[in-house]
Amino acid sequence: MVIEKKDITETVNNMNMPKHIAIIMDGNGRWAKKKLMPRTMGHRAGMSALKRIVQACVKLNLPVLTVFAFSTENWKRPKDEVDYLMKILVEFVNKELTELHEQNIRINVLGDYYCLPRQCQDAIDKALILTTNNTGMIFNIALNYGARAEIIKAVREIAVLVKEEKVLPKDIDESFFSNFLFTREMPDPDLLIRTAGEMRISNFLLWQIAYSELWITDKLWPDFSEEDLLQAIRDYQRRERRFGGLILDKEGDNNA
Ligand code: FPP
């Protein structure tokens, strides 16, 4: 498939693009409720929004996109809803895989997906294997993901190495630690987008978002458009990122 690149990239500054965008896709349920539909229809519309945004990110040549599809806490939802989410995950992977692969996208999963139903595991394994050597956008799908669990897993793995005297405690620094996270060897998100207006992080990428710019919109995820994505990027490009330091003007004054 030939991708039309011209219009979308013209409205953002190509010199200051985020390398990694992470998205909390919230509001599927509220979208459905507003339309007097069952919540599952909100998730279906959410899946269409996801396809749209993945395509927009490909057009923008984004190196890494991460989406929060299912959290470790989402198991608490009614069984019917969980089953439906698993069903559309399989549908998404099966329907989109060929095109994602043709677009050189590398699919990756954040989270322990071996706790998901067999059909999901098989669909994911197929997608991971098929796209493993792709060199285009990394598309991280966070599934059965929780950031605290991810950090604990990393600590346990490092503790074993220390116990076996393969690593000295003094050699454990931030970059060493990052290699034990699901996002190893990827840049941290520059921009974290959350839809549906909630002002919280919900146990998503706690380590990786230390210096991410947050962009929150009241739009519900199924309504999130390519233009919303571009607006988030334009707003990001206007921000001054100081990473805890100072921006000094010509006279050496701090403009913080
Ligand atoms: C939050 O909305 C969304 C989710 C828990 C699931 C996200 C899933 C999708 C976007 C479907 C497509 C994903 C894949 C990978 C196929 P919510 O249900 O919490 O909405 P609410 O807060 O309005 O109730």
PDB file of C-alpha atoms and ligand atoms in Angstrom:
ATOM      1  CA  MET A   1       0.000   0.000   0.000  1.00  0.00           C
ATOM      2  CA  VAL A   2       1.317   3.459  -0.902  1.00  0.00           C
ATOM      3  CA  ILE A   3       1.099   5.940   1.944  1.00  0.00           C
ATOM      4  CA  GLU A   4       0.269   9.558   1.137  1.00  0.00           C
ATOM      5  CA  LYS A   5       2.740  11.547   3.216  1.00  0.00           C
ATOM      6  CA  LYS A   6       2.346  15.115   2.111  1.00  0.00           C
ATOM      7  CA  ASP A   7      -0.508  16.913   3.934  1.00  0.00           C
ATOM      8  CA  ILE A   8      -0.262  15.557   7.472  1.00  0.00           C
ATOM      9  CA  THR A   9       3.447  16.236   7.966  1.00  0.00           C
ATOM     10  CA  GLU A  10       3.166  19.791   6.651  1.00  0.00           C
ATOM     11  CA  THR A  11       1.280  21.021   9.712  1.00  0.00           C
ATOM     12  CA  VAL A  12       3.911  20.013  12.262  1.00  0.00           C
ATOM     13  CA  ASN A  13       7.555  21.014  12.636  1.00  0.00           C
ATOM     14  CA  ASN A  14       9.510  18.087  11.236  1.00  0.00           C
ATOM     15  CA  MET A  15      12.654  19.199  13.053  1.00  0.00           C
ATOM     16  CA  ASN A  16      11.170  18.737  16.520  1.00  0.00           C
ATOM     17  CA  MET A  17       9.118  15.580  16.332  1.00  0.00           C
ATOM     18  CA  PRO A  18       8.585  13.347  19.344  1.00  0.00           C
ATOM     19  CA  LYS A  19      10.418  10.045  19.008  1.00  0.00           C
ATOM     20  CA  HIS A  20       7.946   8.186  21.163  1.00  0.00           C
ATOM     21  CA  ILE A  21       4.265   8.901  21.797  1.00  0.00           C
ATOM     22  CA  ALA A  22       2.361   6.966  24.453  1.00  0.00           C
ATOM     23  CA  ILE A  23      -1.434   7.011  24.615  1.00  0.00           C
ATOM     24  CA  ILE A  24      -3.938   6.157  27.346  1.00  0.00           C
ATOM     25  CA  MET A  25      -6.998   5.416  25.205  1.00  0.00           C
ATOM     26  CA  ASP A  26      -9.754   6.269  27.665  1.00  0.00           C
ATOM     27  CA  GLY A  27     -13.470   6.973  27.258  1.00  0.00           C
ATOM     28  CA  ASN A  28     -14.776   4.066  25.180  1.00  0.00           C
ATOM     29  CA  GLY A  29     -17.462   3.326  27.768  1.00  0.00           C
ATOM     30  CA  ARG A  30     -18.600   6.952  28.049  1.00  0.00           C
ATOM     31  CA  TRP A  31     -18.714   7.263  24.269  1.00  0.00           C
ATOM     32  CA  ALA A  32     -21.052   4.266  24.086  1.00  0.00           C
ATOM     33  CA  LYS A  33     -23.193   5.515  26.983  1.00  0.00           C
ATOM     34  CA  LYS A  34     -23.674   8.884  25.302  1.00  0.00           C
ATOM     35  CA  LYS A  35     -24.957   7.064  22.253  1.00  0.00           C
ATOM     36  CA  LEU A  36     -27.146   4.714  24.343  1.00  0.00           C
ATOM     37  CA  MET A  37     -25.101   1.759  23.122  1.00  0.00           C
ATOM     38  CA  PRO A  38     -23.555  -1.138  25.061  1.00  0.00           C
ATOM     39  CA  ARG A  39     -19.992  -0.501  26.313  1.00  0.00           C
ATOM     40  CA  THR A  40     -18.681  -3.111  23.913  1.00  0.00           C
ATOM     41  CA  MET A  41     -19.646  -0.860  20.993  1.00  0.00           C
ATOM     42  CA  GLY A  42     -17.430   1.805  22.540  1.00  0.00           C
ATOM     43  CA  HIS A  43     -14.510  -0.600  22.458  1.00  0.00           C
ATOM     44  CA  ARG A  44     -15.267  -1.453  18.824  1.00  0.00           C
ATOM     45  CA  ALA A  45     -15.251   2.255  17.952  1.00  0.00           C
ATOM     46  CA  GLY A  46     -12.042   2.518  20.003  1.00  0.00           C
ATOM     47  CA  MET A  47     -10.489  -0.103  17.776  1.00  0.00           C
ATOM     48  CA  SER A  48     -11.312   2.000  14.688  1.00  0.00           C
ATOM     49  CA  ALA A  49      -9.741   5.030  16.349  1.00  0.00           C
ATOM     50  CA  LEU A  50      -6.622   2.993  17.043  1.00  0.00           C
ATOM     51  CA  LYS A  51      -6.318   1.995  13.362  1.00  0.00           C
ATOM     52  CA  ARG A  52      -6.647   5.652  12.378  1.00  0.00           C
ATOM     53  CA  ILE A  53      -3.990   6.815  14.799  1.00  0.00           C
ATOM     54  CA  VAL A  54      -1.529   4.049  13.906  1.00  0.00           C
ATOM     55  CA  GLN A  55      -1.835   5.117  10.251  1.00  0.00           C
ATOM     56  CA  ALA A  56      -1.298   8.774  11.165  1.00  0.00           C
ATOM     57  CA  CYS A  57       1.816   7.862  13.163  1.00  0.00           C
ATOM     58  CA  VAL A  58       3.195   5.893  10.207  1.00  0.00           C
ATOM     59  CA  LYS A  59       2.666   8.933   7.963  1.00  0.00           C
ATOM     60  CA  LEU A  60       4.548  11.041  10.496  1.00  0.00           C
ATOM     61  CA  ASN A  61       7.451   8.552  10.549  1.00  0.00           C
ATOM     62  CA  LEU A  62       7.090   8.260  14.313  1.00  0.00           C
ATOM     63  CA  PRO A  63       9.743   5.864  15.657  1.00  0.00           C
ATOM     64  CA  VAL A  64       7.719   4.472  18.604  1.00  0.00           C
ATOM     65  CA  LEU A  65       3.991   4.410  19.439  1.00  0.00           C
ATOM     66  CA  THR A  66       2.767   2.825  22.674  1.00  0.00           C
ATOM     67  CA  VAL A  67      -0.907   2.299  23.502  1.00  0.00           C
ATOM     68  CA  PHE A  68      -2.494   1.129  26.746  1.00  0.00           C
ATOM     69  CA  ALA A  69      -4.940  -1.538  25.582  1.00  0.00           C
ATOM     70  CA  PHE A  70      -5.515  -3.616  28.742  1.00  0.00           C
ATOM     71  CA  SER A  71      -4.217  -3.033  32.243  1.00  0.00           C
ATOM     72  CA  THR A  72      -3.586  -5.520  35.033  1.00  0.00           C
ATOM     73  CA  GLU A  73      -6.551  -3.831  36.767  1.00  0.00           C
ATOM     74  CA  ASN A  74      -8.926  -4.279  33.795  1.00  0.00           C
ATOM     75  CA  TRP A  75      -9.519  -7.920  34.820  1.00  0.00           C
ATOM     76  CA  LYS A  76     -11.889  -6.491  37.465  1.00  0.00           C
ATOM     77  CA  ARG A  77     -14.404  -5.552  34.731  1.00  0.00           C
ATOM     78  CA  PRO A  78     -17.447  -7.761  34.027  1.00  0.00           C
ATOM     79  CA  LYS A  79     -16.471 -11.009  32.301  1.00  0.00           C
ATOM     80  CA  ASP A  80     -18.505 -10.148  29.177  1.00  0.00           C
ATOM     81  CA  GLU A  81     -16.563  -6.920  28.693  1.00  0.00           C
ATOM     82  CA  VAL A  82     -13.179  -8.590  29.275  1.00  0.00           C
ATOM     83  CA  ASP A  83     -14.121 -11.354  26.808  1.00  0.00           C
ATOM     84  CA  TYR A  84     -15.134  -8.751  24.242  1.00  0.00           C
ATOM     85  CA  LEU A  85     -11.866  -6.844  24.633  1.00  0.00           C
ATOM     86  CA  MET A  86      -9.951 -10.104  24.093  1.00  0.00           C
ATOM     87  CA  LYS A  87     -12.090 -10.875  21.059  1.00  0.00           C
ATOM     88  CA  ILE A  88     -11.434  -7.541  19.375  1.00  0.00           C
ATOM     89  CA  LEU A  89      -7.739  -7.798  20.156  1.00  0.00           C
ATOM     90  CA  VAL A  90      -7.612 -11.043  18.161  1.00  0.00           C
ATOM     91  CA  GLU A  91      -9.743  -9.435  15.433  1.00  0.00           C
ATOM     92  CA  PHE A  92      -7.480  -6.380  15.319  1.00  0.00           C
ATOM     93  CA  VAL A  93      -4.311  -8.438  15.020  1.00  0.00           C
ATOM     94  CA  ASN A  94      -5.757 -10.832  12.447  1.00  0.00           C
ATOM     95  CA  LYS A  95      -7.298  -8.121  10.258  1.00  0.00           C
ATOM     96  CA  GLU A  96      -4.493  -5.589  10.416  1.00  0.00           C
ATOM     97  CA  LEU A  97      -1.394  -7.755  10.587  1.00  0.00           C
ATOM     98  CA  THR A  98      -0.715  -7.988   6.847  1.00  0.00           C
ATOM     99  CA  GLU A  99      -0.974  -4.233   6.379  1.00  0.00           C
ATOM    100  CA  LEU A 100       1.079  -3.449   9.507  1.00  0.00           C
ATOM    101  CA  HIS A 101       3.768  -5.824   8.271  1.00  0.00           C
ATOM    102  CA  GLU A 102       3.728  -4.271   4.780  1.00  0.00           C
ATOM    103  CA  GLN A 103       4.284  -0.916   6.445  1.00  0.00           C
ATOM    104  CA  ASN A 104       7.430  -2.305   8.096  1.00  0.00           C
ATOM    105  CA  ILE A 105       5.913  -1.892  11.590  1.00  0.00           C
ATOM    106  CA  ARG A 106       7.422  -3.967  14.412  1.00  0.00           C
ATOM    107  CA  ILE A 107       4.734  -5.074  16.831  1.00  0.00           C
ATOM    108  CA  ASN A 108       5.770  -5.488  20.433  1.00  0.00           C
ATOM    109  CA  VAL A 109       3.814  -6.295  23.584  1.00  0.00           C
ATOM    110  CA  LEU A 110       4.392  -4.652  26.963  1.00  0.00           C
ATOM    111  CA  GLY A 111       3.088  -6.895  29.717  1.00  0.00           C
ATOM    112  CA  ASP A 112       2.746 -10.566  30.474  1.00  0.00           C
ATOM    113  CA  TYR A 113       0.488 -11.689  27.661  1.00  0.00           C
ATOM    114  CA  TYR A 114       0.783 -15.362  28.602  1.00  0.00           C
ATOM    115  CA  CYS A 115      -2.054 -14.727  31.085  1.00  0.00           C
ATOM    116  CA  LEU A 116      -4.409 -13.904  28.194  1.00  0.00           C
ATOM    117  CA  PRO A 117      -6.712 -16.481  26.562  1.00  0.00           C
ATOM    118  CA  ARG A 118      -5.012 -18.970  24.231  1.00  0.00           C
ATOM    119  CA  GLN A 119      -6.418 -17.351  21.066  1.00  0.00           C
ATOM    120  CA  CYS A 120      -4.938 -13.982  22.049  1.00  0.00           C
ATOM    121  CA  GLN A 121      -1.558 -15.523  22.816  1.00  0.00           C
ATOM    122  CA  ASP A 122      -1.519 -17.254  19.433  1.00  0.00           C
ATOM    123  CA  ALA A 123      -2.496 -14.082  17.552  1.00  0.00           C
ATOM    124  CA  ILE A 124       0.163 -12.088  19.403  1.00  0.00           C
ATOM    125  CA  ASP A 125       2.873 -14.709  18.865  1.00  0.00           C
ATOM    126  CA  LYS A 126       2.072 -14.695  15.145  1.00  0.00           C
ATOM    127  CA  ALA A 127       2.308 -10.888  15.002  1.00  0.00           C
ATOM    128  CA  LEU A 128       5.556 -10.759  16.996  1.00  0.00           C
ATOM    129  CA  ILE A 129       7.215 -13.435  14.885  1.00  0.00           C
ATOM    130  CA  LEU A 130       6.085 -11.974  11.545  1.00  0.00           C
ATOM    131  CA  THR A 131       7.193  -8.427  12.317  1.00  0.00           C
ATOM    132  CA  THR A 132      10.293  -9.138  14.409  1.00  0.00           C
ATOM    133  CA  ASN A 133      12.788  -8.018  11.741  1.00  0.00           C
ATOM    134  CA  ASN A 134      10.843  -4.947  10.645  1.00  0.00           C
ATOM    135  CA  THR A 135      12.744  -1.702  10.923  1.00  0.00           C
ATOM    136  CA  GLY A 136       9.947   0.910  10.774  1.00  0.00           C
ATOM    137  CA  MET A 137       7.757   2.140  13.607  1.00  0.00           C
ATOM    138  CA  ILE A 138       7.748   0.116  16.814  1.00  0.00           C
ATOM    139  CA  PHE A 139       4.119  -0.368  17.823  1.00  0.00           C
ATOM    140  CA  ASN A 140       3.966  -1.284  21.508  1.00  0.00           C
ATOM    141  CA  ILE A 141       0.643  -2.672  22.717  1.00  0.00           C
ATOM    142  CA  ALA A 142       0.433  -2.693  26.513  1.00  0.00           C
ATOM    143  CA  LEU A 143      -1.596  -5.770  27.425  1.00  0.00           C
ATOM    144  CA  ASN A 144      -2.098  -7.062  30.939  1.00  0.00           C
ATOM    145  CA  TYR A 145       0.334  -4.271  31.712  1.00  0.00           C
ATOM    146  CA  GLY A 146       0.963  -2.489  35.000  1.00  0.00           C
ATOM    147  CA  ALA A 147       3.969  -0.258  35.580  1.00  0.00           C
ATOM    148  CA  ARG A 148       4.518  -1.258  39.201  1.00  0.00           C
ATOM    149  CA  ALA A 149       4.506  -4.941  38.241  1.00  0.00           C
ATOM    150  CA  GLU A 150       6.985  -4.139  35.457  1.00  0.00           C
ATOM    151  CA  ILE A 151       9.325  -2.442  37.952  1.00  0.00           C
ATOM    152  CA  ILE A 152       9.036  -5.303  40.464  1.00  0.00           C
ATOM    153  CA  LYS A 153       9.836  -7.802  37.691  1.00  0.00           C
ATOM    154  CA  ALA A 154      12.949  -5.793  36.805  1.00  0.00           C
ATOM    155  CA  VAL A 155      14.025  -5.620  40.478  1.00  0.00           C
ATOM    156  CA  ARG A 156      13.632  -9.375  40.860  1.00  0.00           C
ATOM    157  CA  GLU A 157      15.694 -10.100  37.756  1.00  0.00           C
ATOM    158  CA  ILE A 158      18.444  -7.756  38.911  1.00  0.00           C
ATOM    159  CA  ALA A 159      18.356  -9.215  42.451  1.00  0.00           C
ATOM    160  CA  VAL A 160      19.051 -12.663  41.005  1.00  0.00           C
ATOM    161  CA  LEU A 161      22.051 -11.285  39.089  1.00  0.00           C
ATOM    162  CA  VAL A 162      23.359  -9.637  42.262  1.00  0.00           C
ATOM    163  CA  LYS A 163      22.853 -12.841  44.251  1.00  0.00           C
ATOM    164  CA  GLU A 164      24.771 -14.795  41.630  1.00  0.00           C
ATOM    165  CA  GLU A 165      27.480 -12.114  41.838  1.00  0.00           C
ATOM    166  CA  LYS A 166      27.097 -11.299  38.135  1.00  0.00           C
ATOM    167  CA  VAL A 167      26.354  -7.657  38.923  1.00  0.00           C
ATOM    168  CA  LEU A 168      27.640  -5.362  41.656  1.00  0.00           C
ATOM    169  CA  PRO A 169      25.056  -3.076  43.353  1.00  0.00           C
ATOM    170  CA  LYS A 170      27.238  -0.068  42.524  1.00  0.00           C
ATOM    171  CA  ASP A 171      26.869  -0.828  38.800  1.00  0.00           C
ATOM    172  CA  ILE A 172      23.071  -0.556  38.890  1.00  0.00           C
ATOM    173  CA  ASP A 173      22.288   2.838  37.421  1.00  0.00           C
ATOM    174  CA  GLU A 174      19.296   4.196  35.519  1.00  0.00           C
ATOM    175  CA  SER A 175      20.415   2.999  32.130  1.00  0.00           C
ATOM    176  CA  PHE A 176      21.219  -0.481  33.487  1.00  0.00           C
ATOM    177  CA  PHE A 177      17.806  -0.649  35.160  1.00  0.00           C
ATOM    178  CA  SER A 178      15.996   0.442  31.970  1.00  0.00           C
ATOM    179  CA  ASN A 179      17.293  -2.653  30.217  1.00  0.00           C
ATOM    180  CA  PHE A 180      15.076  -4.810  32.409  1.00  0.00           C
ATOM    181  CA  LEU A 181      11.868  -3.036  31.401  1.00  0.00           C
ATOM    182  CA  PHE A 182       9.592  -4.042  28.508  1.00  0.00           C
ATOM    183  CA  THR A 183      10.712  -0.870  26.697  1.00  0.00           C
ATOM    184  CA  ARG A 184      14.410  -1.769  26.734  1.00  0.00           C
ATOM    185  CA  GLU A 185      16.430  -0.070  23.991  1.00  0.00           C
ATOM    186  CA  MET A 186      13.596   2.344  23.158  1.00  0.00           C
ATOM    187  CA  PRO A 187      13.585   6.066  23.866  1.00  0.00           C
ATOM    188  CA  ASP A 188      11.302   7.140  26.714  1.00  0.00           C
ATOM    189  CA  PRO A 189       7.997   8.720  25.628  1.00  0.00           C
ATOM    190  CA  ASP A 190       8.393  12.400  24.803  1.00  0.00           C
ATOM    191  CA  LEU A 191       4.649  12.881  24.794  1.00  0.00           C
ATOM    192  CA  LEU A 192       1.940  11.130  26.813  1.00  0.00           C
ATOM    193  CA  ILE A 193      -1.592  11.647  25.525  1.00  0.00           C
ATOM    194  CA  ARG A 194      -4.645  10.796  27.601  1.00  0.00           C
ATOM    195  CA  THR A 195      -8.175  11.049  26.247  1.00  0.00           C
ATOM    196  CA  ALA A 196     -11.452  11.476  28.183  1.00  0.00           C
ATOM    197  CA  GLY A 197     -10.174  14.130  30.538  1.00  0.00           C
ATOM    198  CA  GLU A 198      -8.931  12.179  33.569  1.00  0.00           C
ATOM    199  CA  MET A 199      -5.869  13.741  35.181  1.00  0.00           C
ATOM    200  CA  ARG A 200      -4.075  10.580  36.176  1.00  0.00           C
ATOM    201  CA  ILE A 201      -1.447   8.145  34.976  1.00  0.00           C
ATOM    202  CA  SER A 202      -3.235   4.890  35.932  1.00  0.00           C
ATOM    203  CA  ASN A 203      -0.085   2.833  36.522  1.00  0.00           C
ATOM    204  CA  PHE A 204       1.160   3.349  32.940  1.00  0.00           C
ATOM    205  CA  LEU A 205       4.905   3.508  32.168  1.00  0.00           C
ATOM    206  CA  LEU A 206       5.752   5.054  35.546  1.00  0.00           C
ATOM    207  CA  TRP A 207       9.505   4.796  35.068  1.00  0.00           C
ATOM    208  CA  GLN A 208       9.552   5.808  31.407  1.00  0.00           C
ATOM    209  CA  ILE A 209       7.407   8.961  31.671  1.00  0.00           C
ATOM    210  CA  ALA A 210       9.647  10.718  34.219  1.00  0.00           C
ATOM    211  CA  TYR A 211      10.174  13.631  31.794  1.00  0.00           C
ATOM    212  CA  SER A 212       7.349  13.111  29.294  1.00  0.00           C
ATOM    213  CA  GLU A 213       5.149  16.026  28.348  1.00  0.00           C
ATOM    214  CA  LEU A 214       1.531  15.346  29.289  1.00  0.00           C
ATOM    215  CA  TRP A 215      -1.329  16.250  26.941  1.00  0.00           C
ATOM    216  CA  ILE A 216      -4.838  15.573  28.131  1.00  0.00           C
ATOM    217  CA  THR A 217      -7.984  16.104  26.104  1.00  0.00           C
ATOM    218  CA  ASP A 218     -11.677  15.812  26.996  1.00  0.00           C
ATOM    219  CA  LYS A 219     -12.293  14.057  23.675  1.00  0.00           C
ATOM    220  CA  LEU A 220     -13.324  10.446  24.172  1.00  0.00           C
ATOM    221  CA  TRP A 221     -10.984   7.919  22.553  1.00  0.00           C
ATOM    222  CA  PRO A 222     -13.370   6.788  19.762  1.00  0.00           C
ATOM    223  CA  ASP A 223     -13.622  10.446  18.654  1.00  0.00           C
ATOM    224  CA  PHE A 224      -9.856  11.057  18.723  1.00  0.00           C
ATOM    225  CA  SER A 225      -8.788  12.085  15.242  1.00  0.00           C
ATOM    226  CA  GLU A 226      -5.632  12.571  13.226  1.00  0.00           C
ATOM    227  CA  GLU A 227      -6.116  16.322  13.714  1.00  0.00           C
ATOM    228  CA  ASP A 228      -6.197  15.836  17.524  1.00  0.00           C
ATOM    229  CA  LEU A 229      -2.922  13.949  17.282  1.00  0.00           C
ATOM    230  CA  LEU A 230      -1.382  16.756  15.237  1.00  0.00           C
ATOM    231  CA  GLN A 231      -2.641  19.326  17.752  1.00  0.00           C
ATOM    232  CA  ALA A 232      -1.013  17.359  20.576  1.00  0.00           C
ATOM    233  CA  ILE A 233       2.265  17.320  18.632  1.00  0.00           C
ATOM    234  CA  ARG A 234       2.055  21.044  17.839  1.00  0.00           C
ATOM    235  CA  ASP A 235       1.434  21.830  21.528  1.00  0.00           C
ATOM    236  CA  TYR A 236       4.341  19.571  22.477  1.00  0.00           C
ATOM    237  CA  GLN A 237       6.565  21.445  20.032  1.00  0.00           C
ATOM    238  CA  ARG A 238       5.739  24.740  21.745  1.00  0.00           C
ATOM    239  CA  ARG A 239       6.783  23.462  25.157  1.00  0.00           C
ATOM    240  CA  GLU A 240      10.213  24.066  26.658  1.00  0.00           C
ATOM    241  CA  ARG A 241      11.649  20.834  27.957  1.00  0.00           C
ATOM    242  CA  ARG A 242      14.135  21.481  30.736  1.00  0.00           C
ATOM    243  CA  PHE A 243      14.626  17.965  32.178  1.00  0.00           C
ATOM    244  CA  GLY A 244      15.084  19.537  35.614  1.00  0.00           C
ATOM    245  CA  GLY A 245      17.641  22.090  34.372  1.00  0.00           C
ATOM    246  CA  LEU A 246      17.288  25.770  33.505  1.00  0.00           C
ATOM    247  CA  ILE A 247      16.868  27.604  30.212  1.00  0.00           C
ATOM    248  CA  LEU A 248      19.143  30.651  30.407  1.00  0.00           C
ATOM    249  CA  ASP A 249      18.623  33.718  28.207  1.00  0.00           C
ATOM    250  CA  LYS A 250      21.489  35.645  26.572  1.00  0.00           C
ATOM    251  CA  GLU A 251      22.105  37.551  29.829  1.00  0.00           C
ATOM    252  CA  GLY A 252      22.272  34.300  31.774  1.00  0.00           C
ATOM    253  CA  ASP A 253      18.947  34.863  33.550  1.00  0.00           C
ATOM    254  CA  ASN A 254      16.746  31.929  34.388  1.00  0.00           C
ATOM    255  CA  ASN A 255      13.454  32.089  32.504  1.00  0.00           C
ATOM    256  CA  ALA A 256      11.932  29.139  34.325  1.00  0.00           C
TER     257      ALA A 256
HETATM  258  C1  FPP B   1     -10.702   2.617  28.270  1.00  0.00           C
HETATM  259  O1  FPP B   1     -12.038   2.996  28.081  1.00  0.00           O
HETATM  260  C2  FPP B   1     -10.287   1.685  27.272  1.00  0.00           C
HETATM  261  C3  FPP B   1      -9.943   0.385  27.491  1.00  0.00           C
HETATM  262  C4  FPP B   1      -9.947  -0.265  28.814  1.00  0.00           C
HETATM  263  C5  FPP B   1      -9.551  -0.489  26.407  1.00  0.00           C
HETATM  264  C6  FPP B   1      -8.861   0.136  25.239  1.00  0.00           C
HETATM  265  C7  FPP B   1      -9.187  -0.693  24.087  1.00  0.00           C
HETATM  266  C8  FPP B   1      -9.364  -0.263  22.839  1.00  0.00           C
HETATM  267  C9  FPP B   1      -9.132   1.123  22.392  1.00  0.00           C
HETATM  268  C10 FPP B   1      -9.840  -1.245  21.850  1.00  0.00           C
HETATM  269  C11 FPP B   1      -8.901  -1.571  20.784  1.00  0.00           C
HETATM  270  C12 FPP B   1      -7.604  -2.108  21.257  1.00  0.00           C
HETATM  271  C13 FPP B   1      -7.007  -3.149  20.706  1.00  0.00           C
HETATM  272  C14 FPP B   1      -5.557  -3.403  20.966  1.00  0.00           C
HETATM  273  C15 FPP B   1      -7.719  -4.051  19.830  1.00  0.00           C
HETATM  274  P1  FPP B   1     -13.075   2.740  29.258  1.00  0.00           P
HETATM  275  O2  FPP B   1     -13.814   1.493  28.967  1.00  0.00           O
HETATM  276  O3  FPP B   1     -12.370   2.765  30.577  1.00  0.00           O
HETATM  277  O4  FPP B   1     -14.008   4.000  29.099  1.00  0.00           O
HETATM  278  P2  FPP B   1     -14.798   4.744  30.266  1.00  0.00           P
HETATM  279  O5  FPP B   1     -13.760   5.284  31.229  1.00  0.00           O
HETATM  280  O6  FPP B   1     -15.510   5.826  29.533  1.00  0.00           O
HETATM  281  O7  FPP B   1     -15.703   3.752  30.884  1.00  0.00           O
END
